[in-house]
Coordinates of C-alpha atoms in Angstrom, one line a residue:
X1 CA 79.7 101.1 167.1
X2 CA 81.4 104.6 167.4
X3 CA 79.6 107.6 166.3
X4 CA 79.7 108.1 162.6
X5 CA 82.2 111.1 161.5
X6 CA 80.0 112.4 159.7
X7 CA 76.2 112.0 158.0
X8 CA 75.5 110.6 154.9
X9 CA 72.3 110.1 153.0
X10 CA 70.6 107.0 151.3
X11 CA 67.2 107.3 149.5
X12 CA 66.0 102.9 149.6
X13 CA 63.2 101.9 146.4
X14 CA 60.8 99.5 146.5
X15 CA 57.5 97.4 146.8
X16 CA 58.7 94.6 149.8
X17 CA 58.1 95.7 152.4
X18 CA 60.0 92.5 154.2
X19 CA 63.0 93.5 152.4
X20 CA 62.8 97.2 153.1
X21 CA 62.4 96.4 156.5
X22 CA 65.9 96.0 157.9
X23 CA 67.7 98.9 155.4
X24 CA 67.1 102.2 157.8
X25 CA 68.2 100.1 160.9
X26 CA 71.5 99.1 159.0
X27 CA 71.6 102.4 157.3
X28 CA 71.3 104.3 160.3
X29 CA 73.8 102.2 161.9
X30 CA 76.3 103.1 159.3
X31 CA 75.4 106.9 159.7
X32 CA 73.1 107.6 156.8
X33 CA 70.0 109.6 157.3
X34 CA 67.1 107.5 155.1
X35 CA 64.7 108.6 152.8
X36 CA 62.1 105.9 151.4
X37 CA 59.7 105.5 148.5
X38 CA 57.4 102.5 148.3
X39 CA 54.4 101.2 147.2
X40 CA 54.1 99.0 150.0
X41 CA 51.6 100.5 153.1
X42 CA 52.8 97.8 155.4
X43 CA 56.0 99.2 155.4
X44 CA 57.0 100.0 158.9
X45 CA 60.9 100.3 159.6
X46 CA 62.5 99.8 162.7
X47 CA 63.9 103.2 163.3
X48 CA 62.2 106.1 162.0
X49 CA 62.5 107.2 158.0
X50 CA 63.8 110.9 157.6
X51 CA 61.5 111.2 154.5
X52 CA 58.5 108.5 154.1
X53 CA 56.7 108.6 150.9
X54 CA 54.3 105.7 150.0
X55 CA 52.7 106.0 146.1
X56 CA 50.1 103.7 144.6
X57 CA 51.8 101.8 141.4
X58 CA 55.0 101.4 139.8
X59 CA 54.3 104.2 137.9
X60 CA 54.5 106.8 140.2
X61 CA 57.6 105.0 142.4
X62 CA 59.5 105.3 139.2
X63 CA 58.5 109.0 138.7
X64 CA 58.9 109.8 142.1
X65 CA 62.2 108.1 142.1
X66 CA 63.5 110.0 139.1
X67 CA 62.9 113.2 141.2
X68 CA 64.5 112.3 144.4
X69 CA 67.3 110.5 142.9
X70 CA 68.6 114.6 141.4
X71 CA 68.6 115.8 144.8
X72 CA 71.9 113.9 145.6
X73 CA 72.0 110.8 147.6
X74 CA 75.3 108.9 149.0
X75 CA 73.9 105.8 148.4
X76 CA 70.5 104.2 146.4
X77 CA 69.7 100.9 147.6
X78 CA 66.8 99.5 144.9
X79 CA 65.3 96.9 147.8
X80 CA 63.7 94.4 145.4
X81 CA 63.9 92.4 141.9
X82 CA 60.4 94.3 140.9
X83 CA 61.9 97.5 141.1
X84 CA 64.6 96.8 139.5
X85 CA 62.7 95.0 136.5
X86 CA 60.6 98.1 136.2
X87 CA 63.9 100.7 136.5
X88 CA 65.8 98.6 134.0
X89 CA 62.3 98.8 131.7
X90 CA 61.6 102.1 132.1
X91 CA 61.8 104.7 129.4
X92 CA 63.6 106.6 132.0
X93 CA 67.0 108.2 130.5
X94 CA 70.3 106.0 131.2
X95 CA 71.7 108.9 133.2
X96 CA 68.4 108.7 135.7
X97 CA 68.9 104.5 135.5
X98 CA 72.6 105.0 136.3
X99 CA 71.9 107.4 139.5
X100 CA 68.8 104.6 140.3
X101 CA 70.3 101.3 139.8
X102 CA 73.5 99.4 141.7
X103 CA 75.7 99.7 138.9
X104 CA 79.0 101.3 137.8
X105 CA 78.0 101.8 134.2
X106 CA 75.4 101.6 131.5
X107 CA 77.1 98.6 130.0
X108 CA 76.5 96.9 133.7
X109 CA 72.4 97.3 132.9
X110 CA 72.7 94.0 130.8
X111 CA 72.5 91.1 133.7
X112 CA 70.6 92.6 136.1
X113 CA 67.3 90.6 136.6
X114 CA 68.2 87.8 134.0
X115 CA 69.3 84.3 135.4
X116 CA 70.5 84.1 131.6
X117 CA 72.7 87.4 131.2
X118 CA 74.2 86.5 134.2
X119 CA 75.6 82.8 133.6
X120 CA 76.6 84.3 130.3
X121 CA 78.6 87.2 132.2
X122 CA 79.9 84.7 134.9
X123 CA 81.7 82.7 132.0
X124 CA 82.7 85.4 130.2
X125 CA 84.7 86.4 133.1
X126 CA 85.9 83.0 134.0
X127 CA 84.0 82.8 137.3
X128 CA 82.9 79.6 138.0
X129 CA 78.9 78.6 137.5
X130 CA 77.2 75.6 135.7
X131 CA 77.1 74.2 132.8
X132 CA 74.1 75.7 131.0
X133 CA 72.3 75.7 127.8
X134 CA 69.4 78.3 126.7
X135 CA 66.5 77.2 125.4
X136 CA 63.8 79.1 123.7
X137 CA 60.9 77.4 123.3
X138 CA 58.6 74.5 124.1
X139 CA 59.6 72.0 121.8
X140 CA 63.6 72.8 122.1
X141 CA 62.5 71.8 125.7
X142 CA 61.3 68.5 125.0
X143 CA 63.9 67.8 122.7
X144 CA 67.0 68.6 124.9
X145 CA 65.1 66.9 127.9
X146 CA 65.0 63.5 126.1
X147 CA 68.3 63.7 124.8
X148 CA 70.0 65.1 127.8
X149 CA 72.1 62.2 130.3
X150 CA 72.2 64.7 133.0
X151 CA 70.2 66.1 136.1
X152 CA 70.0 69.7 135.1
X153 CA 67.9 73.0 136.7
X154 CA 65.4 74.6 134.5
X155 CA 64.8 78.3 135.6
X156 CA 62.7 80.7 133.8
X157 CA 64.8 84.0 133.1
X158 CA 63.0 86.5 135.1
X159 CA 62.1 84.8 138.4
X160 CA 62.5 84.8 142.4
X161 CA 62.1 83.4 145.7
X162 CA 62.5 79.7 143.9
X163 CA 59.1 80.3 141.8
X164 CA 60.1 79.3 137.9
X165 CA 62.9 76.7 139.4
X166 CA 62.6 73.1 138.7
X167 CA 64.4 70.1 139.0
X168 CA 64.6 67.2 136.1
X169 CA 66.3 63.7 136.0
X170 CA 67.0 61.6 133.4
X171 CA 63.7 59.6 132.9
X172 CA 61.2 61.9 134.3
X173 CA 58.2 62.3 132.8
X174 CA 58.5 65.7 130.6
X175 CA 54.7 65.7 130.8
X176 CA 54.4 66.5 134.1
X177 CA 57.2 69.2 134.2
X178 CA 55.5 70.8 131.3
X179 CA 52.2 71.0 133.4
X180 CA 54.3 74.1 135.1
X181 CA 53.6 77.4 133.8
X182 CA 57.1 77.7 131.9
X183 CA 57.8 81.2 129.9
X184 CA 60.3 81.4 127.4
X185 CA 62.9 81.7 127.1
X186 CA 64.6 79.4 129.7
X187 CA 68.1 78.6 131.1
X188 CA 69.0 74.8 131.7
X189 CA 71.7 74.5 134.2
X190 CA 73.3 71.1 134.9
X191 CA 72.5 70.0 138.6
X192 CA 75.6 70.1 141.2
X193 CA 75.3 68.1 143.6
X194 CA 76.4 70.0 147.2
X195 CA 75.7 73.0 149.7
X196 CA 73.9 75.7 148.9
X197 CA 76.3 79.0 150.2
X198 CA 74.7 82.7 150.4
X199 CA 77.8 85.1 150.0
X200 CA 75.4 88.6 149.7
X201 CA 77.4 91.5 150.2
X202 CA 78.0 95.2 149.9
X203 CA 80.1 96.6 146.9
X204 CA 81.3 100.0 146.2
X205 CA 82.8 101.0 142.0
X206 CA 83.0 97.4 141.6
X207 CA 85.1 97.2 145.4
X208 CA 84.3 94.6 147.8
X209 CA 83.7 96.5 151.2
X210 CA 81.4 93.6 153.1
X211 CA 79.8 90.2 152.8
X212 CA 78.7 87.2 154.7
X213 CA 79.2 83.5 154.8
X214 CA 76.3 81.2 155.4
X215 CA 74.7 78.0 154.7
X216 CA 70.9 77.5 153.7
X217 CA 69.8 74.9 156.1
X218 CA 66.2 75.5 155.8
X219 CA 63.9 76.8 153.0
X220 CA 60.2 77.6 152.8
X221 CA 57.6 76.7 150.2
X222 CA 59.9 74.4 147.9
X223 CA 62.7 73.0 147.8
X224 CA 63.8 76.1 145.9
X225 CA 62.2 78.3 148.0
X226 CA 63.7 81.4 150.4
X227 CA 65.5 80.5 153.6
X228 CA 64.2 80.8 156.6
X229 CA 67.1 78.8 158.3
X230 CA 71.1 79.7 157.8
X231 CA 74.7 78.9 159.4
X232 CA 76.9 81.6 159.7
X233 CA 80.4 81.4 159.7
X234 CA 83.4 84.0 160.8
X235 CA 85.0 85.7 157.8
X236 CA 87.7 84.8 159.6
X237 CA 87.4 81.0 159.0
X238 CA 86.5 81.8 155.3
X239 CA 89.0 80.8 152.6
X240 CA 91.2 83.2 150.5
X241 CA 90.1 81.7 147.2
X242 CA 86.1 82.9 148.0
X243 CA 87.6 86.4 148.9
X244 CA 89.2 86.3 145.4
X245 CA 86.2 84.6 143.4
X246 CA 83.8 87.8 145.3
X247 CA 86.4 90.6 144.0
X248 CA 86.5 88.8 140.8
X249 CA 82.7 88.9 140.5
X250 CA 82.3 92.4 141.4
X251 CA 84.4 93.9 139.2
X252 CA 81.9 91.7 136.5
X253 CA 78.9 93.4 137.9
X254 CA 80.1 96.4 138.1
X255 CA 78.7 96.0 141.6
X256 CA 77.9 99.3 143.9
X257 CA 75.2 98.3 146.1
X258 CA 73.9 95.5 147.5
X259 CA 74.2 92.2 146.1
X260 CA 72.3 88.7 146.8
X261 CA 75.4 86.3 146.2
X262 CA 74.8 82.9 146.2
X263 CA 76.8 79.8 145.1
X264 CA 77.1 75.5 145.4
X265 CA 79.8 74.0 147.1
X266 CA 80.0 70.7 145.0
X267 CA 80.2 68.0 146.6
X268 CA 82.1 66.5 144.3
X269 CA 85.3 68.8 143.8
X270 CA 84.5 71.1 146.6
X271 CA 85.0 73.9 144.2
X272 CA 82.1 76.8 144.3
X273 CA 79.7 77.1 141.5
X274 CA 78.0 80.5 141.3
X275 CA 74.5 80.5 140.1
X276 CA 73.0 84.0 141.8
X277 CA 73.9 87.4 142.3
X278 CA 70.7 89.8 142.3
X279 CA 71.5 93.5 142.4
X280 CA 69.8 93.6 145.9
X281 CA 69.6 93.3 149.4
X282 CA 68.3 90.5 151.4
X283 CA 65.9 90.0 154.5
X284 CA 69.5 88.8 156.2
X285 CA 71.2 91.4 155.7
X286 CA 72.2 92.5 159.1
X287 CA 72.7 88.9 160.8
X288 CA 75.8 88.1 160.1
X289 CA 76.6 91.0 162.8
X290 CA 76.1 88.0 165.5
X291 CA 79.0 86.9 164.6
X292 CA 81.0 90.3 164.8
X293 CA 81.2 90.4 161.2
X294 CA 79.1 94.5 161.1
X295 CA 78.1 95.5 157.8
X296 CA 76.9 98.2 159.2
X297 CA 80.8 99.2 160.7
X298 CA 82.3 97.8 157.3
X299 CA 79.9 100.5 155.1
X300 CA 80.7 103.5 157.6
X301 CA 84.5 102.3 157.2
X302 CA 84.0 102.6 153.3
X303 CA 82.5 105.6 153.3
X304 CA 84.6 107.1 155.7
X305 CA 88.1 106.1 154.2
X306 CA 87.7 103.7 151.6
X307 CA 88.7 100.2 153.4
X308 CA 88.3 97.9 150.9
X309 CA 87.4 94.1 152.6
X310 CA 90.5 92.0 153.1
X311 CA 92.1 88.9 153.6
X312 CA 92.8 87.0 156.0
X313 CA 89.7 88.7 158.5
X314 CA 91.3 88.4 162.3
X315 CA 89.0 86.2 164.0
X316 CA 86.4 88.0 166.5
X317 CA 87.1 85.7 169.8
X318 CA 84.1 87.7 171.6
X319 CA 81.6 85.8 169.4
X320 CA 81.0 82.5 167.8
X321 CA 83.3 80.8 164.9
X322 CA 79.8 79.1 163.7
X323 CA 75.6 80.0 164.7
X324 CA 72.6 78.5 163.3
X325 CA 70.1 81.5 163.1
X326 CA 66.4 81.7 162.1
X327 CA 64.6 84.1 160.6
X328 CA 61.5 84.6 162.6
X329 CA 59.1 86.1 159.8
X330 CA 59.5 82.7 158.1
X331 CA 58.5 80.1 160.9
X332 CA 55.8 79.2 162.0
X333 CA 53.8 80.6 165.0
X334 CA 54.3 76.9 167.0
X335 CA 58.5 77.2 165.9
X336 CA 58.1 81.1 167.7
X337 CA 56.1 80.3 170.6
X338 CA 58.9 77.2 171.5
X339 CA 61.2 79.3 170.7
X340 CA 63.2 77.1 168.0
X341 CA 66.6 77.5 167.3
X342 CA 66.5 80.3 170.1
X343 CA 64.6 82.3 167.8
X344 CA 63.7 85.0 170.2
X345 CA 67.4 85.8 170.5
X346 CA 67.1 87.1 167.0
X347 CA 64.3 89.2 166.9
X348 CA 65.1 92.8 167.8
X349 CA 64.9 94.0 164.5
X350 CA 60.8 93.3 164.7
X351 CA 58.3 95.8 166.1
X352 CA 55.1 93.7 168.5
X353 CA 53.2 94.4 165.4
X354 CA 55.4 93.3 162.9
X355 CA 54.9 90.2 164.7
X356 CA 51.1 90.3 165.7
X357 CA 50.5 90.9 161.9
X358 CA 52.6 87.8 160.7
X359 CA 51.5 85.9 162.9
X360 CA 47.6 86.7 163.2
X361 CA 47.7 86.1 159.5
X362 CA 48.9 82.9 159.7
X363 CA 46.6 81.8 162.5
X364 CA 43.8 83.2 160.3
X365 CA 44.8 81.3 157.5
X366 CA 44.9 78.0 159.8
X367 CA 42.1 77.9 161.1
X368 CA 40.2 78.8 157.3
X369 CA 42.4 75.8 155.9
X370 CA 40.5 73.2 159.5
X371 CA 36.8 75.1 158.7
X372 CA 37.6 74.2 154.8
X373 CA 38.3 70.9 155.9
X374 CA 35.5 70.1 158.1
X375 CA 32.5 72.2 155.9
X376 CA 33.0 71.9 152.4
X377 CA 32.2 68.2 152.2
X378 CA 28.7 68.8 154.0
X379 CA 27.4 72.0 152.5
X380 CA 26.6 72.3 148.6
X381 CA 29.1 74.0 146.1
X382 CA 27.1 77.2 146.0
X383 CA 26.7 77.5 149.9
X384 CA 30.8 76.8 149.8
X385 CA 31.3 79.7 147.4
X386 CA 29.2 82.6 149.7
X387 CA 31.3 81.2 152.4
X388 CA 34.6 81.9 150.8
X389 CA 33.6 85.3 149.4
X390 CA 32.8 85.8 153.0
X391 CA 36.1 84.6 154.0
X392 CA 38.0 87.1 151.9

């Protein structure tokens, strides 16, 4: 990439430190000099942080934040759906929120971090999501679930990473759903059947400057879970009508950040049926560079002279149409070591100890789960709890 024309600043906000991690890499990339605060001390970027401060609770990253926000910054990038929860919550003043949160306007503070404000600004807009129904307690629950002829999704409002999402057919037992710690209330969407598509990308007063194309091959934890897996395609090979249905969307947000897109290709109509869009960043941020598709060069481009994203993208013929990529923070130390899916390719944005420290945890946490095995049937329950406090 050429050398910026000139520097700009971003201040980045959160408590994950695995999706900090990437931002002052990309950032500095697209000629922004960082500043940080977190309350995460096992945050450790890949290029150094102009300004580093790490606080001890919410509290004090929100009054910190307030502060550092007056100073003037280019760009905020709020790096997780905690902080956003706790901005959006705050009794901070709406001019503070506005300079803090990913958003055009006050008006915009309404979806972020509810699954139900969203589907309810997607069809307001006429952008294409589910069938849903909201439901606010238990027994509404029981009593659409028996009477309901579909598969639907039921996903508690304020949720992430797949936690709060479940699945229910026709004929399940309700009991055993129910057996799930469910909050109220919740949003029912009807299942489609298809691909799961990530289309995360980078918006600017509601523009569309960047965003990436990829399918979830892979998840961890649940079926619901985060991806450690994907397929990238080419913006190039990417139809004109997802181009549309992403400006369409933005302008809805009020989008000017980062935003964690995602969407079903039904099977059925091959139509996409949007069901995500977080007001953040993801851990994949940078990858669909493989492919020649920069954010970092499309954010540097915005910022320089305003290019907006547009269609058709030429195609880059230096680089791959298609690539299955993994993320290597979310296999497993045997998947590393064989070096799956050419993992090792893909790890330059990870210090040695970014990957000792993953890795020796999970190893730790191994060979715990083979001792458990082989001790606790031969030693009595209170010998098994020293052991375990031990453990800790």
């Amino acid at each position: 990439m050429e050398k910026p024309s000139k520097i700009l600043d971003a201040l980045i906000i959160g408590h994950n430190a695995n999706l900090l991690r990437a931002l002052p890499r990309l950032l500095a990339r697209a000629g922004f000099q960082v500043d940080a605060i977190t309350t995460s001390t096992q945050f450790k970027p890949a290029v150094p942080v102009r300004n580093l401060k790490v606080v001890c609770d919410k509290n004090e990253l929100l009054a910190q934040a307030a502060v550092q926000v007056t100073r003037g910054y280019d760009l905020v990038v709020i790096g997780d759906d905690r902080a956003l929860r706790d901005i959006v919550q705050s009794d901070l003043s709406d001019d503070i929120k506005l300079k803090l949160l990913p958003v055009c306007g006050t008006e915009n503070f309404a979806h972020i971090g509810t699954k139900i404000g969203l589907s309810q600004l997607l069809v307001e807009n006429g952008i294409t999501t589910p069938d849903f129904w909201i439901v606010s307690d238990h027994d509404a629950l029981v009593s659409f679930l028996e009477l309901t002829p579909h598969t639907v999704m039921i996903k508690i409002d304020m949720s992430g990473g797949g936690a709060g999402v479940f699945k229910f057919e026709p004929g399940n037992n309700i009991d055993v759903l129910l057996q799930n710690q469910i909050t109220f209330p919740v949003l029912v969407q009807r299942y489609i059947e298809g691909d799961l598509i990530d289309l995360s990308g980078v918006y600017q007063n509601g523009t569309l400057v960047h965003f990436s194309y990829s399918s979830l091959e892979e998840v961890l934890s649940n079926p619901f879970g985060v991806s450690s897996v994907r397929t990238y395609t080419q913006l190039g090979c990417v139809k004109e009508s997802v181009f549309n249905d992403l400006r369409k969307l933005g302008r809805a947000l009020g989008a000017h950040g980062f935003v964690n897109i995602a969407c079903l290709r039904s099977a059925e109509d091959g139509n996409y049926y949007f069901v995500e869009a977080d007001m953040r960043p993801t851990v994949w941020v940078e990858y669909s560079s493989y492919l020649g598709d920069d954010p970092a060069r499309a954010i540097q481009d915005y910022f320089d002279v305003a290019t907006e994203l547009s269609f058709p993208q030429p195609l880059k013929k230096n680089y791959p149409l298609h690539m299955t990529i993994p993320y290597a923070l979310r296999l497993s130390a045997i998947e590393v070591m064989t070096n799956r899916h050419q993992v090792w390719r893909f790890c330059e944005a990870f210090s040695k100890r970014d990957m000792i420290r993953h890795f020796g945890s999970g190893l730790m946490q191994s060979v715990k789960r083979t001792l458990a095995a082989y001790i606790k049937p031969r030693v009595s329950v209170r010998t098994w709890q020293r052991l375990r406090l031990r453990w800790k």
